[in-house]
Short mmCIF file of C-alpha atoms in Angstrom, two decimals:
data_model
loop_
_atom_site.label_atom_id
_atom_site.label_comp_id
_atom_site.label_asym_id
_atom_site.label_seq_id
_atom_site.Cartn_x
_atom_site.Cartn_y
_atom_site.Cartn_z
CA MET A 842 35.32 -20.30 -26.95
CA ALA A 843 37.31 -17.55 -28.58
CA GLY A 844 34.18 -15.23 -28.79
CA ALA A 845 32.88 -15.86 -25.25
CA GLN A 846 32.99 -12.90 -22.86
CA PRO A 847 33.24 -13.13 -19.07
CA GLY A 848 29.92 -12.64 -17.14
CA VAL A 849 30.93 -9.13 -15.80
CA HIS A 850 30.86 -7.89 -19.38
CA ALA A 851 27.28 -9.34 -19.80
CA LEU A 852 26.10 -7.57 -16.68
CA GLN A 853 25.16 -3.78 -17.17
CA LEU A 854 26.19 -1.81 -13.95
CA LYS A 855 23.81 1.22 -14.01
CA PRO A 856 24.98 4.33 -11.99
CA VAL A 857 22.87 5.68 -9.17
CA CYS A 858 20.19 7.89 -10.44
CA VAL A 859 17.75 9.59 -8.22
CA SER A 860 14.57 10.94 -9.75
CA ASP A 861 13.36 14.61 -9.33
CA SER A 862 10.36 13.53 -7.45
CA LEU A 863 12.47 11.81 -4.74
CA LYS A 864 14.87 14.81 -4.63
CA LYS A 865 12.09 17.29 -4.28
CA GLY A 866 10.30 15.31 -1.71
CA THR A 867 6.58 14.14 -1.35
CA LYS A 868 4.20 14.33 1.46
CA PHE A 869 3.55 11.06 3.58
CA VAL A 870 1.97 10.14 6.75
CA LYS A 871 4.18 8.01 8.89
CA TRP A 872 2.64 5.60 11.52
CA ASP A 873 3.84 2.92 14.04
CA ASP A 874 2.08 -0.22 15.41
CA ASP A 875 2.99 0.65 18.86
CA SER A 876 1.26 4.12 18.85
CA THR A 877 -2.12 5.55 17.65
CA ILE A 878 -0.30 8.68 16.61
CA VAL A 879 0.18 9.56 12.87
CA THR A 880 2.85 11.93 11.87
CA PRO A 881 2.75 14.09 8.53
CA ILE A 882 6.20 14.18 7.02
CA ILE A 883 7.89 15.39 3.95
CA LEU A 884 10.06 12.45 2.49
CA ARG A 885 13.06 13.13 0.45
CA THR A 886 16.29 11.51 -0.88
CA ASP A 887 19.49 13.35 -1.29
CA PRO A 888 20.71 13.83 -4.92
CA GLN A 889 23.44 11.02 -4.44
CA GLY A 890 20.83 8.40 -3.20
CA PHE A 891 22.63 7.70 0.10
CA PHE A 892 19.76 8.56 2.57
CA PHE A 893 16.14 8.76 2.95
CA TYR A 894 15.38 11.70 5.14
CA TRP A 895 12.16 13.35 6.45
CA THR A 896 11.09 16.39 8.43
CA ASP A 897 8.23 16.41 10.79
CA GLN A 898 5.99 19.20 12.12
CA ASN A 899 8.69 20.14 14.73
CA LYS A 900 11.28 20.53 11.84
CA GLU A 901 13.48 17.69 13.20
CA THR A 902 15.13 15.72 10.46
CA GLU A 903 15.59 11.89 10.56
CA LEU A 904 17.84 9.80 8.48
CA LEU A 905 17.51 6.26 7.06
CA ASP A 906 20.57 4.89 5.28
CA LEU A 907 19.44 3.33 2.01
CA SER A 908 22.19 0.72 2.14
CA LEU A 909 20.42 -0.98 5.00
CA VAL A 910 16.96 -1.16 3.07
CA LYS A 911 16.30 -4.84 2.42
CA ASP A 912 12.98 -4.52 0.78
CA ALA A 913 10.23 -2.12 -0.21
CA ARG A 914 6.70 -2.99 -0.54
CA CYS A 915 3.58 -1.38 -1.42
CA GLY A 916 -0.23 -2.23 -1.78
CA ARG A 917 -1.44 -5.50 -0.50
CA HIS A 918 2.22 -6.44 0.42
CA ALA A 919 2.73 -3.74 2.68
CA LYS A 920 2.24 -3.72 6.49
CA ALA A 921 -1.41 -2.95 7.47
CA PRO A 922 -2.36 -1.22 10.86
CA LYS A 923 -3.97 -3.74 13.11
CA ASP A 924 -5.63 -0.95 15.48
CA PRO A 925 -9.19 0.16 13.80
CA LYS A 926 -8.65 3.70 15.26
CA LEU A 927 -5.21 3.92 13.74
CA ARG A 928 -6.64 2.68 10.39
CA GLU A 929 -9.51 5.28 10.57
CA LEU A 930 -6.88 8.00 11.23
CA LEU A 931 -4.78 6.96 8.21
CA ASP A 932 -7.94 6.96 5.84
CA VAL A 933 -9.29 10.24 6.64
CA GLY A 934 -9.59 12.81 3.91
CA ASN A 935 -7.71 10.66 1.41
CA ILE A 936 -8.41 9.68 -2.19
CA GLY A 937 -8.28 5.86 -3.30
CA ARG A 938 -8.06 2.71 -1.36
CA LEU A 939 -5.95 2.75 1.76
CA GLU A 940 -4.33 -0.66 1.01
CA GLN A 941 -3.01 0.60 -2.37
CA ARG A 942 -1.49 3.66 -0.81
CA MET A 943 0.53 1.94 1.84
CA ILE A 944 4.37 1.53 1.71
CA THR A 945 6.49 -0.62 3.97
CA VAL A 946 10.31 -0.18 3.89
CA VAL A 947 12.15 -3.05 5.55
CA TYR A 948 15.63 -2.08 6.90
CA GLY A 949 18.38 -3.39 9.12
CA PRO A 950 21.91 -4.49 9.33
CA ASP A 951 20.96 -8.09 8.36
CA LEU A 952 18.03 -10.16 7.37
CA VAL A 953 17.39 -11.04 11.07
CA ASN A 954 17.51 -7.75 12.94
CA ILE A 955 15.15 -5.83 10.78
CA SER A 956 12.74 -2.89 11.30
CA HIS A 957 9.95 -1.37 9.32
CA LEU A 958 9.24 2.13 8.24
CA ASN A 959 5.44 2.32 7.56
CA LEU A 960 4.21 5.11 5.30
CA VAL A 961 0.88 6.08 3.55
CA ALA A 962 0.92 8.14 0.34
CA PHE A 963 -1.97 10.38 -0.85
CA GLN A 964 -2.26 8.91 -4.08
CA GLU A 965 -1.77 5.21 -5.14
CA GLU A 966 0.54 6.22 -8.17
CA VAL A 967 2.93 8.02 -5.61
CA ALA A 968 3.16 4.84 -3.58
CA LYS A 969 4.15 2.67 -6.62
CA GLU A 970 6.76 5.27 -7.83
CA TRP A 971 8.32 5.49 -4.51
CA THR A 972 8.62 1.81 -3.75
CA ASN A 973 10.12 1.11 -7.13
CA GLU A 974 12.65 3.87 -6.86
CA VAL A 975 13.58 3.01 -3.42
CA PHE A 976 14.11 -0.58 -4.31
CA SER A 977 16.08 0.28 -7.21
CA LEU A 978 18.51 2.42 -5.12
CA ALA A 979 18.76 -0.02 -2.38
CA THR A 980 19.62 -2.72 -4.81
CA ASN A 981 22.08 -0.92 -7.09
CA LEU A 982 25.28 -2.93 -7.44
CA LEU A 983 27.59 0.23 -7.59
CA ALA A 984 25.96 1.70 -4.40
CA GLN A 985 26.64 -1.55 -2.57
CA ASN A 986 30.41 -1.53 -3.53
CA MET A 987 31.20 2.21 -3.29
CA SER A 988 34.95 3.58 -3.29
CA ARG A 989 36.60 5.23 -0.30
CA ASP A 990 36.03 8.50 -1.78
CA ALA A 991 32.18 7.79 -2.13
CA PHE A 992 31.99 6.77 1.37
CA LEU A 993 33.45 9.97 2.49
CA GLU A 994 31.04 11.82 0.27
CA LYS A 995 28.36 9.88 1.96
CA ALA A 996 29.62 11.07 5.50
CA TYR A 997 29.88 14.55 4.17
CA THR A 998 26.33 14.35 3.08
CA LYS A 999 25.10 13.00 6.44
CA LEU A 1000 26.60 16.01 8.10
CA LYS A 1001 24.79 18.60 5.74
CA LEU A 1002 21.47 16.86 6.28
CA GLN A 1003 21.62 16.72 10.04
CA VAL A 1004 21.41 20.42 10.84
CA THR A 1005 19.44 21.98 13.47
CA PRO A 1006 16.51 24.31 12.79
CA GLU A 1007 18.88 27.26 12.84
CA GLY A 1008 20.95 25.65 10.00
CA ARG A 1009 23.84 24.57 12.23
CA ILE A 1010 25.72 21.18 12.49
CA PRO A 1011 26.15 19.84 15.92
CA LEU A 1012 29.89 19.34 16.57
CA LYS A 1013 28.96 15.87 18.28
CA ASN A 1014 27.81 14.50 14.81
CA ILE A 1015 31.21 14.86 13.39
CA TYR A 1016 32.80 12.91 16.25
CA ARG A 1017 29.97 10.16 15.86
CA LEU A 1018 30.98 9.64 12.17
CA PHE A 1019 34.77 9.10 13.03
CA SER A 1020 34.69 7.90 16.48
CA ALA A 1021 37.47 5.60 15.80
CA ASP A 1022 40.15 8.19 15.54
CA ARG A 1023 39.13 11.12 17.62
CA LYS A 1024 42.55 12.62 18.09
CA ARG A 1025 42.98 12.89 14.15
CA VAL A 1026 39.64 14.56 13.91
CA GLU A 1027 40.47 17.13 16.53
CA THR A 1028 43.71 17.84 14.78
CA ALA A 1029 42.03 18.30 11.56
CA LEU A 1030 39.25 20.51 12.90
CA GLU A 1031 41.76 22.92 14.63
CA ALA A 1032 43.88 23.08 11.44
CA CYS A 1033 40.77 24.24 9.51
CA SER A 1034 39.90 26.82 12.33
CA LEU A 1035 36.63 24.69 13.22
CA PRO A 1036 35.56 24.10 16.74
CA SER A 1037 37.06 20.90 18.44
CA SER A 1038 36.74 19.11 21.78
CA ARG A 1039 39.58 21.35 22.96
CA VAL A 1040 37.45 24.29 22.62
CA GLU A 1041 34.85 22.77 24.91
CA LYS A 1042 36.83 24.04 27.94
CA VAL A 1043 36.33 27.57 26.45
CA ASN A 1044 32.54 26.79 26.36
CA GLU A 1045 32.57 25.56 29.92
CA THR A 1046 34.17 28.98 31.00
CA ALA A 1047 31.52 30.56 28.77
CA LYS A 1048 28.71 28.69 30.84
CA THR A 1049 30.14 30.26 33.89
CA GLU A 1050 30.18 33.75 32.33
CA GLN A 1051 26.66 33.37 31.39
CA SER A 1052 25.82 32.79 35.00
CA CYS A 1053 27.56 36.05 35.72
CA GLY A 1054 25.51 37.85 32.98
CA LYS A 1055 28.05 37.74 30.28
CA THR A 1056 27.32 36.53 26.72
CA PRO A 1057 28.41 32.80 26.15
CA SER A 1058 30.60 31.55 23.45
CA LYS A 1059 28.61 30.27 20.14
CA HIS A 1060 31.26 27.52 19.34
CA PHE A 1061 28.94 24.46 20.08
CA HIS A 1062 27.76 24.34 16.37
CA LEU A 1063 29.14 24.93 12.87
CA HIS A 1064 27.16 27.07 10.49
CA PHE A 1065 26.99 25.04 7.18
CA ILE A 1066 26.10 27.83 4.86
CA LYS A 1067 28.91 30.11 5.94
CA GLN A 1068 31.56 27.59 6.67
CA ASN A 1069 30.95 24.98 3.86
CA LYS A 1070 34.36 25.47 2.43
CA MET A 1071 36.03 25.10 5.79
CA LEU A 1072 34.20 21.78 6.27
CA GLN A 1073 35.37 20.48 3.05
CA CYS A 1074 38.97 21.58 4.17
CA PHE A 1075 38.44 19.41 7.27
CA PHE A 1076 37.77 16.38 5.01
CA VAL A 1077 40.79 16.99 3.00
CA ARG A 1078 43.11 17.54 5.85
CA CYS A 1079 41.69 14.69 7.82
CA PHE A 1080 41.94 12.05 5.02
CA ALA A 1081 44.24 13.55 2.47
CA LEU A 1082 41.81 13.54 -0.27
CA GLY A 1083 40.74 16.15 -2.92
CA LYS A 1084 37.69 18.07 -2.54
CA ILE A 1085 34.45 16.19 -1.98
#
């Protein structure tokens, strides 16, 4: 028919939009079936909607790639603790029914090899909001078909999130991201005056000097706040792209 339109025009592709509550973060309790220990965490999502990340009481940050999320469930559809003691720990001092405050995030590389992230919110409304938002981000078609620039921005975001308590980026995290072309990464790091594996020989010397009472070298990490522009320069030199 002359007036017919292809299906792609009928499908509205909505850009990724992360709500303020997810960016700001919310308190949850994380639990696991294999343990009777519950962990209070603050759960957040980066502004681009690439990762879940949370910080525990030891200020250690863990990441979950939202592209790996297969499902998000809350209420009676979520996974419930089997151990009575664990259930009692999760239900102490909270308002509302425990079943309605539970969230289960199913994630994995495929539909066979999956894992579960089990959370308990402090309010039923919070559990519903996070479940809907996470499922929306995980199933977004534009997020599932990102450009090369978007993938590099995702890598850049991952480096920014995985900092030490002192606000430093471990050098090993950069090599983990681009393990397929280590030499190219080393060259880009050196061109931007950033530490590379070739500096590790200096660090080994520093360890020896430390045993002799001298001050060791501090090139094991990158300070993100002071060297943000240098890290951007690394991505530009390594992949010949504009600023991220």
